[in-house]
N, CA and C of each residue as an Amber inpcrd file, in Angstrom:
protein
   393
 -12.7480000  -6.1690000  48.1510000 -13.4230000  -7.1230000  47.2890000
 -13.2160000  -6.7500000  45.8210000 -13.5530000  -5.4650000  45.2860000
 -13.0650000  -5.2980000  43.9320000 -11.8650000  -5.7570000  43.9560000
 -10.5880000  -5.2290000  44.4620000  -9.2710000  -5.3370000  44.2140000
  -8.9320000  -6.7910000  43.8110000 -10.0910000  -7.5610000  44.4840000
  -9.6720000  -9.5130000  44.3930000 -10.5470000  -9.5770000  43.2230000
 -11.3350000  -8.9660000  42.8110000 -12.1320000  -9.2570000  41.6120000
 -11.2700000  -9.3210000  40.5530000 -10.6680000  -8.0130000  40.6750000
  -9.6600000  -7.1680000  39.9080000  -8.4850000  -8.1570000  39.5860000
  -8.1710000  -8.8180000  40.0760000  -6.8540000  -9.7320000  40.2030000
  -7.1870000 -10.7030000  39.5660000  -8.4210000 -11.6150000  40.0760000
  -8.9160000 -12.9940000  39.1890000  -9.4860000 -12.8520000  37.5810000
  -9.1160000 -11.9920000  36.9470000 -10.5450000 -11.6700000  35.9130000
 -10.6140000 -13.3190000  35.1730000 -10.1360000 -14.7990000  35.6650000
 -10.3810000 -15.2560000  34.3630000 -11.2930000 -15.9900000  35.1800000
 -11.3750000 -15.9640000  36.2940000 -11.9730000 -16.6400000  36.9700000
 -13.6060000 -16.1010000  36.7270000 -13.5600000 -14.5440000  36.9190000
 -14.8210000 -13.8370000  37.2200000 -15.4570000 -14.0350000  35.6690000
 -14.6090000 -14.0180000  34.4760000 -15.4330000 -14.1730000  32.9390000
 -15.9170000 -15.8830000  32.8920000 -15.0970000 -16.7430000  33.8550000
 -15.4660000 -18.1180000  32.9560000 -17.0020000 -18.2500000  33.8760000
 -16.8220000 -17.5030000  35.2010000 -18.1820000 -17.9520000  35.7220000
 -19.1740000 -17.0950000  35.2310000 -19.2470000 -16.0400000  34.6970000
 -20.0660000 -15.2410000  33.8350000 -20.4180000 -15.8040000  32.2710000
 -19.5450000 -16.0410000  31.8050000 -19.8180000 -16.8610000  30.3510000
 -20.7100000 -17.6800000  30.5700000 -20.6830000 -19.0170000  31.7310000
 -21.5060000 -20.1090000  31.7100000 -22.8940000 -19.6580000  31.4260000
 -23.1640000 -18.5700000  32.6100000 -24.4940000 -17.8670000  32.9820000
 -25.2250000 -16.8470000  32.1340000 -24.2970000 -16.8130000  31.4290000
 -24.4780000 -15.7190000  29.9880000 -25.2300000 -16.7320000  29.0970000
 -24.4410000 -17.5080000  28.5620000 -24.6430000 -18.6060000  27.6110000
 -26.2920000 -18.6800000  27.7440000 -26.9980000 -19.6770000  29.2500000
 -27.7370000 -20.0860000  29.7830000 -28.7820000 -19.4390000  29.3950000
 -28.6620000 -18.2040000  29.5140000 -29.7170000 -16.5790000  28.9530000
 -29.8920000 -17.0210000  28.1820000 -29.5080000 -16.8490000  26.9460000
 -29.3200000 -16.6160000  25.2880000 -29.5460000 -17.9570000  24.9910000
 -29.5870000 -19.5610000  25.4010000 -29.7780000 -20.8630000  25.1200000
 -30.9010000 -20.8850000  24.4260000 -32.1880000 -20.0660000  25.1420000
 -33.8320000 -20.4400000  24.2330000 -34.0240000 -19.7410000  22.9420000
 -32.8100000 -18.6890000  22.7750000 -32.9290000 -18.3060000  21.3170000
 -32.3430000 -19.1420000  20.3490000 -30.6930000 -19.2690000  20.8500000
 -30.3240000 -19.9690000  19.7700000 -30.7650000 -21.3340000  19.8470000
 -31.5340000 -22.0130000  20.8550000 -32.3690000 -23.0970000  20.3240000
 -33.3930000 -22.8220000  19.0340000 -34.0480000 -21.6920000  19.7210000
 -35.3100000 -21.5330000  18.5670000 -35.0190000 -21.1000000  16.9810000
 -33.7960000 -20.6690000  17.3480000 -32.9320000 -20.3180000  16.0090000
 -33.1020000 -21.4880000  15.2960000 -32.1750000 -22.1700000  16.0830000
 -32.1890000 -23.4130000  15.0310000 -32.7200000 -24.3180000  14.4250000
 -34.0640000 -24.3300000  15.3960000 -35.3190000 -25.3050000  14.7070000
 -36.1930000 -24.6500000  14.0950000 -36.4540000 -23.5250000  14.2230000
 -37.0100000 -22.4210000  13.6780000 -36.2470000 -21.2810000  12.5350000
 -35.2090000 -21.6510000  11.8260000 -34.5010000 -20.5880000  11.0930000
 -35.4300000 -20.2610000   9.9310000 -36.6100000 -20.8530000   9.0200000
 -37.1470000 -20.8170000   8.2630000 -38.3070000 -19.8870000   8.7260000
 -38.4280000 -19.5230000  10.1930000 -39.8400000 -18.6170000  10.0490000
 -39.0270000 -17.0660000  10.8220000 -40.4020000 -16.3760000  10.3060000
 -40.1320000 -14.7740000  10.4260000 -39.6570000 -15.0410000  12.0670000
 -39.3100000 -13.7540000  12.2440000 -38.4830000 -13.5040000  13.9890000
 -37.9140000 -11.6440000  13.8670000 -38.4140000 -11.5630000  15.1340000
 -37.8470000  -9.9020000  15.6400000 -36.8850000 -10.5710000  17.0700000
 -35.9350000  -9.5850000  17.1170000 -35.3310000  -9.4740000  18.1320000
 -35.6100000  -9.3620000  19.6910000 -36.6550000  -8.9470000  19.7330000
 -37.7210000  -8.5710000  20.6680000 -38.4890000  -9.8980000  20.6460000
 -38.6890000 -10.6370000  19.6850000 -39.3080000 -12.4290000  20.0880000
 -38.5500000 -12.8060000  20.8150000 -37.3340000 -12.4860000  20.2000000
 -35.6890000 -13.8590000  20.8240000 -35.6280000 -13.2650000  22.4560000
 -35.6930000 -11.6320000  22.4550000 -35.2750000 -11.2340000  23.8590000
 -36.6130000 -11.9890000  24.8340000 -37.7350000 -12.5190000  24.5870000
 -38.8820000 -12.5490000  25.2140000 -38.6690000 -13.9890000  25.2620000
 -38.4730000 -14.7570000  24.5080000 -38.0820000 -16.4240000  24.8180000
 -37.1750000 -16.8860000  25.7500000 -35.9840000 -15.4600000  25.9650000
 -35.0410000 -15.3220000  26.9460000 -35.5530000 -14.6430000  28.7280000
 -36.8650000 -14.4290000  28.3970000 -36.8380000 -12.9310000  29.4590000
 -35.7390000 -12.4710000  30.0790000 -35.0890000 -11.3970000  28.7770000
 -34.4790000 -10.7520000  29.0380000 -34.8670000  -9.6110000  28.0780000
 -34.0530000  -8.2250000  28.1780000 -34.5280000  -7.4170000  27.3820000
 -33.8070000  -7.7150000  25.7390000 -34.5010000  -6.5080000  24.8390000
 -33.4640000  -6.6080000  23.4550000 -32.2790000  -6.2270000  23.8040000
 -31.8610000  -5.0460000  24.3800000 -30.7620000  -4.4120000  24.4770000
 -29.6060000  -5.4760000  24.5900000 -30.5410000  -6.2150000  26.1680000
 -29.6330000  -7.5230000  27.1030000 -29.0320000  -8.5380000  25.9850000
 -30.0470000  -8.8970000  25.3910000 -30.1510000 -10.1100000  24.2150000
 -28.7170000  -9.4690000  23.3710000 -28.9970000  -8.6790000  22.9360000
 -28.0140000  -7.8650000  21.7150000 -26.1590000  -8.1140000  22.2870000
 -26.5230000  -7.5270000  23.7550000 -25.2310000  -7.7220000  24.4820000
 -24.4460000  -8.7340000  24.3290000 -25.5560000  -9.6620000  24.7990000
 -24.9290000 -11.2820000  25.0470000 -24.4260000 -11.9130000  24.2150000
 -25.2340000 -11.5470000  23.1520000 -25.0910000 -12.1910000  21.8890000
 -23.6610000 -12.2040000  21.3350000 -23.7300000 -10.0250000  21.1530000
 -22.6210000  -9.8950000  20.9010000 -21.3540000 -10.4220000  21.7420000
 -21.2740000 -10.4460000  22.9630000 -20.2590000 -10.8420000  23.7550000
 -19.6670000 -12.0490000  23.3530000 -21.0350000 -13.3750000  23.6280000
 -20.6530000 -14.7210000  23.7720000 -20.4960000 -15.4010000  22.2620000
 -21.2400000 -14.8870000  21.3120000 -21.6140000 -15.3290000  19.9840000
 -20.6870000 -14.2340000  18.8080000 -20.3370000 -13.4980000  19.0240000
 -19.1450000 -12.5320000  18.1370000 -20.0510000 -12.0300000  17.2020000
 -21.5850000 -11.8830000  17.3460000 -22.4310000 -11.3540000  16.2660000
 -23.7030000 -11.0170000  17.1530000 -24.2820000 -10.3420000  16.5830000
 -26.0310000 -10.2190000  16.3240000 -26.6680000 -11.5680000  16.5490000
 -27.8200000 -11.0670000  17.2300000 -28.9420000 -12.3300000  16.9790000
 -29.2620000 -12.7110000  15.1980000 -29.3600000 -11.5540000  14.8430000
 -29.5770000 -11.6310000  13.5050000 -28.2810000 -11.8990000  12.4000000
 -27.6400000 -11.6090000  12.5470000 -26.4870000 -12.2040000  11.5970000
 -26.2390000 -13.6850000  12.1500000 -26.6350000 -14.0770000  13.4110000
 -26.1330000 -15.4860000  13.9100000 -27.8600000 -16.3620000  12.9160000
 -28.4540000 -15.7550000  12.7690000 -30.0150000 -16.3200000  12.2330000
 -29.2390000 -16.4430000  11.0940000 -29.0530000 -15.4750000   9.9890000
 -28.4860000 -15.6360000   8.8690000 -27.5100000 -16.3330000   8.3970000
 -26.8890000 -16.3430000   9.3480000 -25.3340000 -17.6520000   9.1950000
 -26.3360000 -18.8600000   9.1910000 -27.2850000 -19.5720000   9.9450000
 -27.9630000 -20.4650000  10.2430000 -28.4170000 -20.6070000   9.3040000
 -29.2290000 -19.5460000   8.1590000 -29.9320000 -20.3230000   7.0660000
 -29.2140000 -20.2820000   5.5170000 -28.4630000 -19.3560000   5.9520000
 -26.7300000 -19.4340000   4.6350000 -26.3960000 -21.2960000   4.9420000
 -26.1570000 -21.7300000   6.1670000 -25.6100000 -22.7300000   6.1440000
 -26.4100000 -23.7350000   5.6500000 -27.9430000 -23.6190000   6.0890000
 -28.9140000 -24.3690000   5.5640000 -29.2290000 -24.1350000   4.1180000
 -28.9590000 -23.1630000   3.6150000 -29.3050000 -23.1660000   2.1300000
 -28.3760000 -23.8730000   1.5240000 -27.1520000 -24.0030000   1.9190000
 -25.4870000 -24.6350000   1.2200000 -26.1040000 -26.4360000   1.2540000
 -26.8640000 -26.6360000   2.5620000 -27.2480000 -27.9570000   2.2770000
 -27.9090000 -28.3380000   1.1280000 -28.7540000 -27.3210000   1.1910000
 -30.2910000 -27.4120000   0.1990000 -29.6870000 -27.7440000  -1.0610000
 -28.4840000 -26.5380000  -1.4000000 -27.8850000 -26.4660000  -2.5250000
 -27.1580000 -27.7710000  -2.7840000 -26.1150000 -28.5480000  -2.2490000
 -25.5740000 -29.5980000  -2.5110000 -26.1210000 -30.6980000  -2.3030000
 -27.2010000 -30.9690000  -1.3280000 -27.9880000 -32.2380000  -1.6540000
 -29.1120000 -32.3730000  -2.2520000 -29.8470000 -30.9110000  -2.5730000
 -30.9600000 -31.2310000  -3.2950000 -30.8570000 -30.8740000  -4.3670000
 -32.1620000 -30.6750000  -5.7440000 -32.2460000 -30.6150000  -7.1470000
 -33.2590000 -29.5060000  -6.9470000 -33.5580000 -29.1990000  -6.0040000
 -34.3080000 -28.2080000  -5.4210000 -34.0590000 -26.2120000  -6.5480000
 -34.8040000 -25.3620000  -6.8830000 -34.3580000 -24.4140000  -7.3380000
 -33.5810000 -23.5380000  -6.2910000 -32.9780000 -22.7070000  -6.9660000
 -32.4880000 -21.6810000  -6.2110000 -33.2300000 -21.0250000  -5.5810000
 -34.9320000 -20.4700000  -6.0850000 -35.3580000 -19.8560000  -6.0930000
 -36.1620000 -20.1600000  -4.4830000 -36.2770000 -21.7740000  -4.6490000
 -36.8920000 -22.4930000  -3.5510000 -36.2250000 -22.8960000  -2.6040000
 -35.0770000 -23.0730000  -2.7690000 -34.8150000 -23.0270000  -1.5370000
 -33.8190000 -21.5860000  -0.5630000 -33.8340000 -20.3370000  -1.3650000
 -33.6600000 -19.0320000  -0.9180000 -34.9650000 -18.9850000   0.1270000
 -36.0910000 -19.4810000  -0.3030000 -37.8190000 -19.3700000   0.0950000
 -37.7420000 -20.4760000   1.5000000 -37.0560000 -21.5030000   1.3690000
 -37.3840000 -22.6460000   2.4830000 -35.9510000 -22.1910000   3.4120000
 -34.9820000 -21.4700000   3.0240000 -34.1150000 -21.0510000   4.0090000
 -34.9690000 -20.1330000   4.7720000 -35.6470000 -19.6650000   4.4620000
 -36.0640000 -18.0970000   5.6940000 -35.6430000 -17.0090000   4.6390000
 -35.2750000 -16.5040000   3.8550000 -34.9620000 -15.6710000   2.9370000
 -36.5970000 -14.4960000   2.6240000 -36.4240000 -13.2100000   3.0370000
 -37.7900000 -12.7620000   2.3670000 -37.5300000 -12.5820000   0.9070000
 -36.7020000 -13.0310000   0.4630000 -37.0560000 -12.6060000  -1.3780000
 -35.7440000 -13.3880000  -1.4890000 -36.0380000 -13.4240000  -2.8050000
 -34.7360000 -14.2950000  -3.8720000 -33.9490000 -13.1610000  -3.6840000
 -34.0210000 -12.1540000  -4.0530000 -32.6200000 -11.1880000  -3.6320000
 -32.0100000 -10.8450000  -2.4750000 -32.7060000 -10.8960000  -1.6580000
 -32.1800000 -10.6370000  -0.1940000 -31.0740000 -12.1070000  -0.4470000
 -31.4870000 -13.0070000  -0.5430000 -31.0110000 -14.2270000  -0.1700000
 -29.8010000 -14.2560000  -1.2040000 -29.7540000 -14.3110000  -2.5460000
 -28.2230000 -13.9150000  -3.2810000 -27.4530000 -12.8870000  -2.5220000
 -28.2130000 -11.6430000  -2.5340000 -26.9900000 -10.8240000  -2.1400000
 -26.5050000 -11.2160000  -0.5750000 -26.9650000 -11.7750000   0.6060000
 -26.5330000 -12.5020000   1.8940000 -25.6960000 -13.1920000   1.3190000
 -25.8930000 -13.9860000   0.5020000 -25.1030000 -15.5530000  -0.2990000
 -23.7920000 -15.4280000  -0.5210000 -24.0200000 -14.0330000  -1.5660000
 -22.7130000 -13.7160000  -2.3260000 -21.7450000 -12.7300000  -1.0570000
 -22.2460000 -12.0090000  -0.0880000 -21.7660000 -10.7590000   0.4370000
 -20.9440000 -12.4380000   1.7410000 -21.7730000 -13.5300000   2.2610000
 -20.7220000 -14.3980000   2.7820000 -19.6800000 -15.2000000   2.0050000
 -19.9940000 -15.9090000   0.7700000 -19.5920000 -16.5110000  -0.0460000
 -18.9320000 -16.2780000  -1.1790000 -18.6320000 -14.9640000  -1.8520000
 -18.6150000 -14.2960000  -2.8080000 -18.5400000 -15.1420000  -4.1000000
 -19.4540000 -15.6250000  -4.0480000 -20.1950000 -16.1800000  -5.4210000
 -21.6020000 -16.2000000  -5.2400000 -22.1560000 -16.7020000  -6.3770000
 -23.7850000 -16.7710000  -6.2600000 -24.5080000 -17.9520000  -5.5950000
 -25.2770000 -18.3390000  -5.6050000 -25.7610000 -19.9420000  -4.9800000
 -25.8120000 -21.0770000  -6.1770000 -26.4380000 -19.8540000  -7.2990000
 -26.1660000 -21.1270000  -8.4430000 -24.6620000 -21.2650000  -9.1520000
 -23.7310000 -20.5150000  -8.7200000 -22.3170000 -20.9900000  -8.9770000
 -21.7390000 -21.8060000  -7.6650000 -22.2580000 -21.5170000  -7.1530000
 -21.6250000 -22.2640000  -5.4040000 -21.8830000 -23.7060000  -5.7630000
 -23.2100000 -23.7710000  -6.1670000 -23.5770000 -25.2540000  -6.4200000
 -23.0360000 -25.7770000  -7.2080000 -22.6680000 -24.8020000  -8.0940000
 -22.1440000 -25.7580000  -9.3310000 -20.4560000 -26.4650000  -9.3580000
 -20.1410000 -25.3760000  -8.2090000 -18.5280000 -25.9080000  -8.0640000
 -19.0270000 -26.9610000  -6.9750000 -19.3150000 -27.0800000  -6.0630000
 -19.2680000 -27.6560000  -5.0270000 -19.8860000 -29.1020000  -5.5330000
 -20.6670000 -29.1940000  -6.6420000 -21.2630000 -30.5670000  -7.0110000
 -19.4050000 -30.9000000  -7.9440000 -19.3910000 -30.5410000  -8.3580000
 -17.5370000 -30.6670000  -9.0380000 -16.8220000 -30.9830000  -8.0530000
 -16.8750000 -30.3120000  -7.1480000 -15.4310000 -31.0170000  -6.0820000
 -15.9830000 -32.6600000  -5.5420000 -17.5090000 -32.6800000  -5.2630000
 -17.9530000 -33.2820000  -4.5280000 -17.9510000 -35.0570000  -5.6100000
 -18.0600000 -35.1330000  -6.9000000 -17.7910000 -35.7130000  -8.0510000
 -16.4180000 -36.0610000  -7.8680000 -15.7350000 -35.4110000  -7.9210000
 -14.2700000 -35.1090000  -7.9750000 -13.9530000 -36.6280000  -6.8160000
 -14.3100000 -36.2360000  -5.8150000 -14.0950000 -37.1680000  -4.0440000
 -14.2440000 -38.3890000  -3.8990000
């Protein structure tokens, strides 16, 4: 039986991926409707019943990141909205992304984006003029 395991592997990952996914579904749901409020890893593993460790695994496996860097991509992306459709401050919407401080939230900003949020905006309202 290993040896046939051994032979199929694409078979044995695609039926593992599905079931993987399935785990990890009630986080990155809650991720996403929820990216603006506090969260431990240990919430996400418990929405899953599964453990942190498990959670961490999966994550990493199926998602190429962290629960937490996949949270942060989520409200980087949501702040880029904030930034190009609203008149909203920087300051406020670092605060309505989920951000604990205006600095946490630049330096995330700049360390994905390598610019600031208030230069991001400012090109991106230029291209968007531009269109």
């Amino acid at each position: 039986m290993v040896m046939r395991m051994a032979e199929e592997p694409s078979r044995q990952d695609s039926e593992i991926l599905p079931a993987s996914l399935q785990l990890i579904t009630p986080a990155i749901e809650w991720i996403s409707m929820h990216y603006m409020d506090p969260v431990t890893v240990p919430q996400l593993a418990q929405l899953c019943h599964i453990s942190t460790t498990h959670l961490r695994r999966l994550f990493q496996t199926i998602m190429n990141c962290s629960p937490l860097e996949y949270l942060q991509g989520i409200r980087l992306e949501a702040a880029c909205g904030m930034l190009l459709y609203t008149d909203h401050s920087v300051l406020d919407i670092g605060n309505q992304a989920g951000f604990a401080t205006p600095t946490s939230f630049t330096r995330q900003f700049k360390k994905q984006y390598e610019t600031t949020p208030g230069q991001w905006r400012i090109k991106m309202t230029r291209k968007k003029q531009e269109h």
